[in-house]
Coordinates of C-alpha atoms in Angstrom, one line a residue:
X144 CA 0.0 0.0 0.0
X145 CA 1.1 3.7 -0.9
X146 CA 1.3 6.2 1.8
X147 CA 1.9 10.3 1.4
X148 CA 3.2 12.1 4.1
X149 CA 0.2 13.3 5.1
X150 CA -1.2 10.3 5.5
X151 CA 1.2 9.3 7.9
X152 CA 3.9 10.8 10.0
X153 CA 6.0 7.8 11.9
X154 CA 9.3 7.3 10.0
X155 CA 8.6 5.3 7.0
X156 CA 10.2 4.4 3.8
X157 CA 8.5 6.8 1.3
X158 CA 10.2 9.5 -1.0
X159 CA 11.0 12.4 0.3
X160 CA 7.9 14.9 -0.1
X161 CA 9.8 18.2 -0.8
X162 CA 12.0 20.9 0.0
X163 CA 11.3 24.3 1.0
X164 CA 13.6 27.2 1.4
X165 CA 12.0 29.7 3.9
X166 CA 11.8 33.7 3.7
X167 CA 13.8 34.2 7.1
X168 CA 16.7 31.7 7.0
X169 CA 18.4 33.5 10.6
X170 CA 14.8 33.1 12.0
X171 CA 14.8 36.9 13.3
X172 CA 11.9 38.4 11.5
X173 CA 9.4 38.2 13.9
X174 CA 10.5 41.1 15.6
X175 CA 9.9 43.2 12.4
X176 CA 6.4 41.3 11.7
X177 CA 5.1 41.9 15.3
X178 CA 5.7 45.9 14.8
X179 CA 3.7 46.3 11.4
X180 CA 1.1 43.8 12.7
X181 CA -0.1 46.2 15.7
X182 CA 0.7 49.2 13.5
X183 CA -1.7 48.5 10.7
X184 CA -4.7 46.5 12.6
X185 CA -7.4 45.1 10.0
X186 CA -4.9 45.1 7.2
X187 CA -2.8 42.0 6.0
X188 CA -0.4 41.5 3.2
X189 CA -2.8 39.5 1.9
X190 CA -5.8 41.9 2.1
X191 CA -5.6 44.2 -0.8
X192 CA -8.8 45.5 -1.3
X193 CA -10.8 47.4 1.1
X194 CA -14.0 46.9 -0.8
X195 CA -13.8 43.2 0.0
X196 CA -15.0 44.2 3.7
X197 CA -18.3 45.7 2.3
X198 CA -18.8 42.9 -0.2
X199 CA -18.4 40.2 2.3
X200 CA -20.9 42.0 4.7
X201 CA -23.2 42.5 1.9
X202 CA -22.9 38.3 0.8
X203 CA -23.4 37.3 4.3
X204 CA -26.4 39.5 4.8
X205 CA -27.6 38.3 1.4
X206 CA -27.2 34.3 2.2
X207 CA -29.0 34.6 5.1
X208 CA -31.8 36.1 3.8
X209 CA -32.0 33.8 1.0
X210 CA -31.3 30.6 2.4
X211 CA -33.7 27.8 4.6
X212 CA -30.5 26.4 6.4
X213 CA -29.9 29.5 8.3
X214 CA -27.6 28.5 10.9
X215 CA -25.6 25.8 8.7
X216 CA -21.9 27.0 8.1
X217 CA -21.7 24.6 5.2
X218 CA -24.6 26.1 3.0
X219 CA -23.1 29.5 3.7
X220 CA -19.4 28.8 3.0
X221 CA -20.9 26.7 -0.2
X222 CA -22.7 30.4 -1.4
X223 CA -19.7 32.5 -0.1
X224 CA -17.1 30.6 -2.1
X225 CA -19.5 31.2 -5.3
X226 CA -19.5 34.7 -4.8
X227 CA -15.7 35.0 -4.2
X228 CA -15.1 33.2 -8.0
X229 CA -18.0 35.1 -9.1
X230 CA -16.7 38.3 -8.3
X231 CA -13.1 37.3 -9.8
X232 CA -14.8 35.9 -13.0
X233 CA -16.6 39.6 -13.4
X234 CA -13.1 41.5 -12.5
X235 CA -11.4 39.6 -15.0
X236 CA -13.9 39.8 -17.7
X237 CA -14.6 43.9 -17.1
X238 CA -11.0 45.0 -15.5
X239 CA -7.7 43.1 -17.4
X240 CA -5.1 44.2 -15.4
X241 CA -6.9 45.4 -11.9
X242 CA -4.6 44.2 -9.4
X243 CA -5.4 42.6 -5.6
X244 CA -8.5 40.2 -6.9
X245 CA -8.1 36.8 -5.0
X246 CA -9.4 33.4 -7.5
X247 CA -8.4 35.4 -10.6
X248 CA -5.8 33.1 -12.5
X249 CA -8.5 30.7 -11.8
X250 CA -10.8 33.1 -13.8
X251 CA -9.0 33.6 -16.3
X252 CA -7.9 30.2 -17.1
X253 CA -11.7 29.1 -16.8
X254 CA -13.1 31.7 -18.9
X255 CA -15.8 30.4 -21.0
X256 CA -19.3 31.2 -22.4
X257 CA -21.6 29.4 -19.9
X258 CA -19.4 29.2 -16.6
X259 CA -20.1 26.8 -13.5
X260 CA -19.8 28.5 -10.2
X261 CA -20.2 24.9 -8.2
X262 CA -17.5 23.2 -10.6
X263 CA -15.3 25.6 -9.8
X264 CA -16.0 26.4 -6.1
X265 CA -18.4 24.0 -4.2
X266 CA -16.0 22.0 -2.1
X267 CA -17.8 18.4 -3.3
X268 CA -16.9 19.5 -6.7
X269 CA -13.4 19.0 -6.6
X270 CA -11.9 15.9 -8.5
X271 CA -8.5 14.0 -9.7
X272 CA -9.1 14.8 -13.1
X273 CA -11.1 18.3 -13.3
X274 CA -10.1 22.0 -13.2
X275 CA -9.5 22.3 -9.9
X276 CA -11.3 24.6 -7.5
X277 CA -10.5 28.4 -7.6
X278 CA -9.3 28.3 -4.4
X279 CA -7.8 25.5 -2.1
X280 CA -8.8 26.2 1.5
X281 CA -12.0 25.4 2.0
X282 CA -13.7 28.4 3.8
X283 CA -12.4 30.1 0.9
X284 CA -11.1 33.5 0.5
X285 CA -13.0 35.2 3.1
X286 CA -11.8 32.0 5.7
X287 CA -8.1 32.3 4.9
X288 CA -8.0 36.2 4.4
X289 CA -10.6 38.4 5.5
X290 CA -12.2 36.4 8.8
X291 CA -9.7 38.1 11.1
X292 CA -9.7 41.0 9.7
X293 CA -13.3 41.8 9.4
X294 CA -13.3 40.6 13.2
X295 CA -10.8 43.0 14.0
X296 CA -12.7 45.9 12.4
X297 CA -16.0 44.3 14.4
X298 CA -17.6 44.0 10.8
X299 CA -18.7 40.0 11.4
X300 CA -18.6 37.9 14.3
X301 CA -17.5 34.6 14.2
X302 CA -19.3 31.1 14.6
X303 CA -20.1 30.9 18.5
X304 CA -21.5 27.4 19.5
X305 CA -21.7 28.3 23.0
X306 CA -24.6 30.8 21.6
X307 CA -25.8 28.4 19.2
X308 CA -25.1 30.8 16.0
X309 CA -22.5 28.2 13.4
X310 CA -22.6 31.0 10.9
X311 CA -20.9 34.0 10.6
X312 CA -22.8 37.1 11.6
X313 CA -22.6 40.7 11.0
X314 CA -22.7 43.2 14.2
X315 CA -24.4 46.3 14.0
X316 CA -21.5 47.9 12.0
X317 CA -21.3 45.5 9.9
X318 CA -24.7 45.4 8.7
X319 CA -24.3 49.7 7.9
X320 CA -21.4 48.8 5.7
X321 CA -24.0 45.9 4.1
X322 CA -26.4 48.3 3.6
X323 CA -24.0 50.8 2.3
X324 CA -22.2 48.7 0.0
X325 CA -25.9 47.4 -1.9
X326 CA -26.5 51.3 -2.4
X327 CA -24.0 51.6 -4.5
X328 CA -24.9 48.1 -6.6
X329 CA -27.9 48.8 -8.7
X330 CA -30.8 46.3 -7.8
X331 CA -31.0 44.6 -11.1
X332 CA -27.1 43.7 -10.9
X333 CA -27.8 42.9 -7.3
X334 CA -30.4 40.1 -8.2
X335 CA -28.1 38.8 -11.5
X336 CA -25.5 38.6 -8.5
X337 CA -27.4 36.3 -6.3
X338 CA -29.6 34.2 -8.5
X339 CA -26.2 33.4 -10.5
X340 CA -24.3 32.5 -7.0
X341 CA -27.5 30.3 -6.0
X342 CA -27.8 28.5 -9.6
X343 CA -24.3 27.8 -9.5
X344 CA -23.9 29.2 -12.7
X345 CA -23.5 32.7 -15.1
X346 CA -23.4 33.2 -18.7
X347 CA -20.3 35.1 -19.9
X348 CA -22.0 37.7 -21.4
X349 CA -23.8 38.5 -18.0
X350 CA -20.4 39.2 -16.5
X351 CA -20.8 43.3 -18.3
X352 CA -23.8 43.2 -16.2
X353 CA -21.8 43.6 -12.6
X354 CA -19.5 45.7 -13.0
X355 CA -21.5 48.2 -10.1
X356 CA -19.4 45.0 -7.7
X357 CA -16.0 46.6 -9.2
X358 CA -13.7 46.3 -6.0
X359 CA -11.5 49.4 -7.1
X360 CA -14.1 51.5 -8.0
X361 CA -16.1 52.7 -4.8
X362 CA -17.9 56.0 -5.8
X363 CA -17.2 59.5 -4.4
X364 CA -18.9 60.9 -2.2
X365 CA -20.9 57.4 -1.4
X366 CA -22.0 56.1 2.4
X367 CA -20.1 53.3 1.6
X368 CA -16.8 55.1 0.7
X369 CA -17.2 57.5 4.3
X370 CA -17.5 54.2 6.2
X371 CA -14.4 53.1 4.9
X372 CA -12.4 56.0 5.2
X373 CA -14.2 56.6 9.0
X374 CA -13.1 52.8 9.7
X375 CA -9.4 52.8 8.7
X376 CA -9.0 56.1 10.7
X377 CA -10.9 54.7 13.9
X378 CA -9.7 52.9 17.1
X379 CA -7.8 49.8 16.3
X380 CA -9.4 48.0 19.1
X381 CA -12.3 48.3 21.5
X382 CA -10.5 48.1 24.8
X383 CA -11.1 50.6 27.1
X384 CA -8.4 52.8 26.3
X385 CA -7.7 51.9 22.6
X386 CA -4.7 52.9 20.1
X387 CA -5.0 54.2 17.4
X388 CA -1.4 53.2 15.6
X389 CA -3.4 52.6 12.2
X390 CA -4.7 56.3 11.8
X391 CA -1.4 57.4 13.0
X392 CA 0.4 55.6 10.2
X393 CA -1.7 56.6 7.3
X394 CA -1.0 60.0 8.3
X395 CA 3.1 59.5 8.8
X396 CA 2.3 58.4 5.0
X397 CA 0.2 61.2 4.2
X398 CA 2.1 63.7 5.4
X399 CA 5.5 62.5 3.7
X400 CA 3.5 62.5 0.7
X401 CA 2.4 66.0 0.8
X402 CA 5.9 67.0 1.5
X403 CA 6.7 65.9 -1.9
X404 CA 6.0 68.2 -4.6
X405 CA 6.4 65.9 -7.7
X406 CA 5.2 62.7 -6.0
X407 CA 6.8 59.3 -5.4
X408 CA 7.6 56.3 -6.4
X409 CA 8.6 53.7 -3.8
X410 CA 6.4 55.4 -1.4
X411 CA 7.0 53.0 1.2
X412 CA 10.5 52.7 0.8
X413 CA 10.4 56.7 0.9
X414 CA 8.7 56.8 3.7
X415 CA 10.4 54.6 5.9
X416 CA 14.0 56.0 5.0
X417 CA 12.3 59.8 5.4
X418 CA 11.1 58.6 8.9
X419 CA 14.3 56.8 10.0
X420 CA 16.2 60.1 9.0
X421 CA 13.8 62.0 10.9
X422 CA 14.6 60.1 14.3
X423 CA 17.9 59.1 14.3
X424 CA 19.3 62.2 15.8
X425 CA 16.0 63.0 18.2
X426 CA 17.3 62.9 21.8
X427 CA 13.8 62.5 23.3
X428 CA 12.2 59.6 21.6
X429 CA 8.0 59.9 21.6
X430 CA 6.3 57.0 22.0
X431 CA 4.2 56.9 19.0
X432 CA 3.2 55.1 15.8
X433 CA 6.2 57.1 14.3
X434 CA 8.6 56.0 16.8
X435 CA 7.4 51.9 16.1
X436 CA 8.1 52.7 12.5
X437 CA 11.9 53.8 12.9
X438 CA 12.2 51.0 15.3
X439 CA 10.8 48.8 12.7
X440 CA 13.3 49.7 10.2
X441 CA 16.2 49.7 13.0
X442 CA 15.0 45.9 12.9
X443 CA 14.8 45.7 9.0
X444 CA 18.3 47.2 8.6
X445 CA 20.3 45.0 10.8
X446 CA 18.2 41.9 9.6
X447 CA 19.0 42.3 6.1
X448 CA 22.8 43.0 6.6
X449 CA 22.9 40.2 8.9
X450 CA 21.3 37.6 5.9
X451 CA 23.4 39.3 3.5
X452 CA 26.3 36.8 5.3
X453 CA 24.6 34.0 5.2
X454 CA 23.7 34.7 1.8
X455 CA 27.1 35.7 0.6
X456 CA 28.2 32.7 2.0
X457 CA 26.0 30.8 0.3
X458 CA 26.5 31.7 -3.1
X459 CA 29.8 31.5 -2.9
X460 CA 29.6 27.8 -2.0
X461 CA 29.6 25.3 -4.2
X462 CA 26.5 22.6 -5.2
X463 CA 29.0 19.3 -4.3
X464 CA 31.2 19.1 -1.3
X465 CA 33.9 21.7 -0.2
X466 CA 36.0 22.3 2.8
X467 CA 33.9 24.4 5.2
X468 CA 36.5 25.9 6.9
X469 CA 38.2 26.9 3.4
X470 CA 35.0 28.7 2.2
X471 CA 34.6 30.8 5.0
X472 CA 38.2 31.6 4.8
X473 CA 37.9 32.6 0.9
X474 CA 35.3 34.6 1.4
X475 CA 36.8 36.9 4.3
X476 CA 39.9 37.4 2.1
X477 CA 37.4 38.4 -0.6
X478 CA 35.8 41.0 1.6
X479 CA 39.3 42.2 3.4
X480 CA 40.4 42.8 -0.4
X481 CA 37.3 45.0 -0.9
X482 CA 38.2 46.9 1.7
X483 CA 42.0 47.3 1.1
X484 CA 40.8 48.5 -2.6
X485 CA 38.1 51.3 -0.9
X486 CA 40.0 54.4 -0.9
X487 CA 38.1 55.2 1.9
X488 CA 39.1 52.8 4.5
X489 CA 42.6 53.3 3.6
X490 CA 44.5 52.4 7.3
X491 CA 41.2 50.7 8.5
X492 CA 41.8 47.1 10.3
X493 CA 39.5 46.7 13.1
X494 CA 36.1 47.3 13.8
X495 CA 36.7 50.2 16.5
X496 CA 38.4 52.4 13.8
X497 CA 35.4 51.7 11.0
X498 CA 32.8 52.9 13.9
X499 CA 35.0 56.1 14.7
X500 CA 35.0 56.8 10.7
X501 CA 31.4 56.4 10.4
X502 CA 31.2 58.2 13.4
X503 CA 33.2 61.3 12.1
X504 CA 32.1 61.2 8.0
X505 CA 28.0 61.2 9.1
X506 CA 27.5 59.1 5.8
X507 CA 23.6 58.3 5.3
X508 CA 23.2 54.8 6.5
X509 CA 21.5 53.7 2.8
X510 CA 24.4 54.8 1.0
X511 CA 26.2 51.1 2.5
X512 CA 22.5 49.6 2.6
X513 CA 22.1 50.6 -1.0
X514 CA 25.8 49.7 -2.1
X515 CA 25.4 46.0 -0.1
X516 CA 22.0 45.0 -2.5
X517 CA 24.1 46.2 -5.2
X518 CA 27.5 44.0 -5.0
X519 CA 24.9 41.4 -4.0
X520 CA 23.1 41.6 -7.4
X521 CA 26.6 41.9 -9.5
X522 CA 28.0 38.6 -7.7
X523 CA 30.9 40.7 -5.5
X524 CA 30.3 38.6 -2.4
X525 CA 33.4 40.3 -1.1
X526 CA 32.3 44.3 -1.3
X527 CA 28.4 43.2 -0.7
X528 CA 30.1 42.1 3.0
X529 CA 32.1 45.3 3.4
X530 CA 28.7 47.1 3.2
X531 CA 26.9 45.1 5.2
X532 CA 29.4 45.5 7.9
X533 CA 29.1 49.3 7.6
X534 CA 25.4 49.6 7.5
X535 CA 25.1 47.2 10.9
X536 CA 27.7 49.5 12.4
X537 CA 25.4 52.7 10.8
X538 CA 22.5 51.4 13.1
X539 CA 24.6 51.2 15.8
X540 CA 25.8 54.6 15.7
X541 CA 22.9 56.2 14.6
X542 CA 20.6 54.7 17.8
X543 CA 23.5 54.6 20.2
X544 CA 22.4 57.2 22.2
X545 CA 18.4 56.1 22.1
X546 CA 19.0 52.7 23.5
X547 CA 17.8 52.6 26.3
X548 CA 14.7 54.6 25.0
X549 CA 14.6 51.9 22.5
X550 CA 14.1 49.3 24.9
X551 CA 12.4 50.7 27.2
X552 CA 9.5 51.4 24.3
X553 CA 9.8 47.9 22.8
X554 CA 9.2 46.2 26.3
X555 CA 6.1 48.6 27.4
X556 CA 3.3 45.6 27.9
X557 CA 1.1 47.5 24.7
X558 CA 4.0 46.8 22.6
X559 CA 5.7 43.9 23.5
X560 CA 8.3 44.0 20.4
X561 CA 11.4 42.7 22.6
X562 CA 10.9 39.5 20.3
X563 CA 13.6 36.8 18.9
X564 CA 16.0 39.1 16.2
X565 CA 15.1 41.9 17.8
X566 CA 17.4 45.1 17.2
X567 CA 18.8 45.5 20.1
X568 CA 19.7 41.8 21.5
X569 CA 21.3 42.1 17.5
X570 CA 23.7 45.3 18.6
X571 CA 24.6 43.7 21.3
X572 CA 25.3 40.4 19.4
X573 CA 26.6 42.3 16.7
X574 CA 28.5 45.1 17.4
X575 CA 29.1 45.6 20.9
X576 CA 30.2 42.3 22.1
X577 CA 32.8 42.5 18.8
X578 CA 33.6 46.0 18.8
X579 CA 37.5 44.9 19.9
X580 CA 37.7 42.5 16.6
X581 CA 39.9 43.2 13.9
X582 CA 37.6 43.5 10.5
X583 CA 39.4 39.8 9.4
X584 CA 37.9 38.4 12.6
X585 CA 34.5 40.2 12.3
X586 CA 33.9 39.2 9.1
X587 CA 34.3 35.7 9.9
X588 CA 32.6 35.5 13.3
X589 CA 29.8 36.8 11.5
X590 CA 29.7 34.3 8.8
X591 CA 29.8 31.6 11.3
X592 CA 27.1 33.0 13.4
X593 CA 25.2 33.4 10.5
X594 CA 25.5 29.3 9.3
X595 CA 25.0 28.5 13.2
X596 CA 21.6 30.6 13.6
X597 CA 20.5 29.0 10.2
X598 CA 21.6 25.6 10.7
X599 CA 20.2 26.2 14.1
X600 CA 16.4 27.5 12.5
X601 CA 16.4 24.9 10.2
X602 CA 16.4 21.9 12.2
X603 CA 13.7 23.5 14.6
X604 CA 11.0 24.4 11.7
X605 CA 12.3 21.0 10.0
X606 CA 9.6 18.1 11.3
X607 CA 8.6 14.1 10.4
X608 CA 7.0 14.8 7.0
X609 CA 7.5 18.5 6.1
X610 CA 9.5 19.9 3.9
X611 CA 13.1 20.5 4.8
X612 CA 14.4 24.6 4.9
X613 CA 18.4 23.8 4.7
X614 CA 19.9 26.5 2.3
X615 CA 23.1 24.0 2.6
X616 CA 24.2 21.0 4.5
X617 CA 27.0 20.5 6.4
X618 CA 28.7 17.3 7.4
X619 CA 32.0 15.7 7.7
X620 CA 33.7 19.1 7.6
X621 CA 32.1 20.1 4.4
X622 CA 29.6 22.1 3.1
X623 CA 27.4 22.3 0.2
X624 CA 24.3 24.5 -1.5
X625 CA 20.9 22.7 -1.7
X626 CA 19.1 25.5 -2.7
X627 CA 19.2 29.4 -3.6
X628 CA 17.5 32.6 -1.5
X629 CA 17.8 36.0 -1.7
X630 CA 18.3 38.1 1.5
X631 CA 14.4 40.0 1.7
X632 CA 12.9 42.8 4.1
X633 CA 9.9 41.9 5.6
X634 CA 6.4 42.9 3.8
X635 CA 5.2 45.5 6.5
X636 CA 1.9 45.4 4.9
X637 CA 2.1 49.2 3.8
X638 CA 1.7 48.3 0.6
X639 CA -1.7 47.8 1.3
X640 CA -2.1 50.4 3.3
X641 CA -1.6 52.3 0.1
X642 CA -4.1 50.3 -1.8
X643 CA -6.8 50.8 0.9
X644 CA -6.2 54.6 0.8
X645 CA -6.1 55.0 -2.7
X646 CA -9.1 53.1 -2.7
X647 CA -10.9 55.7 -1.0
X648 CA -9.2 58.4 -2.8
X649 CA -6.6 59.7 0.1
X650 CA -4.0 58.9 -2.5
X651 CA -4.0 58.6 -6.3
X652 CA -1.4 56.8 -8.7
X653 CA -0.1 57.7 -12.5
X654 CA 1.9 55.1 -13.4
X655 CA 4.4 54.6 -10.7
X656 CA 4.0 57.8 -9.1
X657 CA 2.1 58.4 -5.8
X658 CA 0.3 62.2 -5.1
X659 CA -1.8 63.2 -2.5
X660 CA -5.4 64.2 -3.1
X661 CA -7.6 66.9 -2.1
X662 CA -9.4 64.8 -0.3
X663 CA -5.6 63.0 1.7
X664 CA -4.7 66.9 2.8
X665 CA -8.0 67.3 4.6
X666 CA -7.2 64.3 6.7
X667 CA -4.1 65.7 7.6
X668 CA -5.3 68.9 8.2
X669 CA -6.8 67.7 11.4
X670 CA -9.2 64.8 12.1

């Protein structure tokens, strides 16, 4: 008999299932992640529309009215996965191009003239040889995406068995977005909507008929785009004293934005190198949304300097067996020729005398950051480590004398950010418990640490059945490359948070360039 590894997890002989490689090979990102989560409540990376709120209240509200099983999760997850690939099939068919649409390579694989909602979403449809289902977890888009969120913006309640209710249910709020989201959709396309979902099925010339359910389109002046805009800029929580860290950040971004008479590009990028600058020489630290976001990239510049070794060190490695000992040597005489051939460092052998030079010269810290991605990209392992040991010293310099503000912030109970890779435990690590190291033996007791914390992360996400996360293996004094990954930033979820507020008109976009509206300076102009 055949067995998968999900059918069973005691040892076994069975071929190996697969290999993964992992976004945070050092295992320090969570300090990063747990900052941008609290900042940007009721926002993921993986929400990236704000009208999916109102449509989801407005399906729910709409399945329950139309349904005899009123209080059966499966007929309303059966009609709410419908929708979902209904609404991707009308986005694709009325908006090529139109970004942040969950189910829509589906859609546009499956594109045909008479198109089967239950094929392609009920959960029983699913078979070996068939299309596939539009979407793989089973409460659908909403279950995997939206359910937290929409309970974090007290939109829908969740399935209470203790109260009876196994359905999702809308709260008082959520019903005023349901009601303001179906004044904006005409009733004609609103009945086309649900007797299509509860058929199962939609011509593809009906599709033209819904475009009023456009999820980038929310019209001006409309109840349902106030709600939105009052929601993102409201409490983040209910608690008695509540924050409000999500308002506070879409006004950082808002106000950077104004400042910038032609517009911009990266805006997040621009904003968090405009607010880092903006703090780094503040003797009194506030303890704000702003303040969480220059710790934030405190966090994001040390993490990626820090994977740029293991990195480094992995691409330099070969794909068979070599002497471990002899990598690591090559590649800190590759880096100590980088720095004997920077004019700039001329006379520089130890770590103390870099931190004194970057003390005295006040270079901006993304001139190194910036130069490190660089000699990454080209393949000049050696340079790419000379700037990332000059952009972790750049942190430390630039917050040396905010420390203890630092941590003092990142433990308060409402933050909590003190977590594993956390900035400071990293300058400690980093810099100050190396600060008496030539640059030769910096350079390689930071490779090592680098292989040890990976090896270390690997094993502990590695379990009976999953996918192994080695970038390289090491035995018998050797080492080799199993697999390729880039050194990455988090995704702070601002990205989003520019979606949402363009969504609503705060922000507008031509091409790649970000402006502020009208209706973004009235925000900022007091609220």
């Amino acid at each position: 008999m055949a067995f998968t590894t999900d059918e069973k997890i005691e040892p076994f002989w069975a071929e190996f299932s697969s290999a993964a490689s992992g976004r945070d090979p050092l295992a320090i990102q969570n300090s990063s992640v747990v900052i941008y989560t609290k900042m940007v409540v009721g926002i993921t990376n993986v929400t990236n529309r704000i009208r999916y709120n109102g449509f989801f209240c407005w399906i729910f509200d709409t399945i329950l009215q139309n349904i005899d099983k009123k209080n059966s999760l499966q007929e309303q997850i059966r009609y709410s996965r419908r929708a979902e690939l209904l609404l991707a099939y009308m986005m694709v068919k009325n908006f090529e191009g139109i970004t942040g649409v969950s189910g829509s390579a589906y859609a546009a694989k499956n594109l045909d003239t008479v198109i089967s909602l239950k094929n392609g979403a009920d959960w029983e449809s699913k078979t070996e040889d068939g299309p596939g289902l539009y979407w793989k977890f089973k409460l659908g888009v909403f279950g995997q995406y939206y359910s937290g969120v929409v309970r974090d913006l007290n939109l829908i309640n969740h399935p209470n068995t203790q109260l009876d209710l196994n359905i999702y249910t809308l709260t008082d709020k959520g019903k005023e977005l349901a009601k303001a989201f179906e004044e904006n959709i005409p009733k004609e396309e609103r009945d086309l909507f649900w007797s299509s979902v509860h058929s199962g099925s939609i011509q593809e010339s009906e599709l033209t008929n819904l475009k009023s359910f456009a999820l980038h389109e929310i019209p001006e002046g409309s109840s349902e785009r106030i709600f939105y805009e009052k929601a993102i800029l409201a409490a983040d929580n209910r608690k008695a004293e509540p924050t409000f860290n999500r308002k506070e950040t879409i006004k950082l971004i808002l106000n950077h934005l104004n400042k910038q008479n032609e517009g911009v590009e990266n805006l997040v990028s621009s904003f968090l190198r405009a607010n880092y600058r903006s703090h780094q020489k503040e003797d009194v630290l506030k303890k704000n949304a702003a303040t969480a976001w220059y710790l934030f990239e405190i966090n994001e510049l040390i993490h990626v300097a820090f994977e740029h070794f293991h990195s480094c060190f992995l691409y330099f490695i070969e794909t068979y067996p070599t002497l471990l000992d002899q990598k690591i040597d090559e590649l800190v005489n590759e880096t100590l020729e980088a720095v004997v051939l920077e004019s700039s460092l001329q006379g520089i052998d130890s770590i103390k005398q870099l931190t004194e030079q970057i003390k005295t010269n006040e270079e901006d810290i993304y001139i190194a950051y910036d130069a490190m991605e660089k000699h990454f990209r080209t393949g000049e392992f050696g340079t790419c480590l000379m700037h990332a040991v000059k952009t972790i010293l750049h942190v430390h310099v630039n917050c040396h004398d905010q420390l203890d503000q630092l941590e003092e912030f990142a433990a308060a109970p409402e933050n909590n950010f003190n977590r594993i890779g956390y900035a400071m435990d990293l300058i400690d690590e980093l810099v100050i418990s190396k600060s008496e190291l030539s640059v030769q033996e910096y350079v390689k007791a930071i490779i090592i640490k680098a292989i040890n914390l990976h090896t270390f992360s690997s094993y502990s996400k590695t379990r009976i059945g999953q996918s192994l996360v080695h970038n390289y293996m090491i035995e018998d004094y050797s080492v080799w490359r199993l697999r390729e990954t880039l050194p990455n930033r988090t995704t702070p979820r601002l990205q989003n948070v520019l979606q949402y507020i363009m969504d609503i008109g705060l922000i507008k976009r031509d091409g790649k360039v970000y402006t502020i509206t009208e209706a973004g300076t009235k925000i900022i102009g007091g609220v």
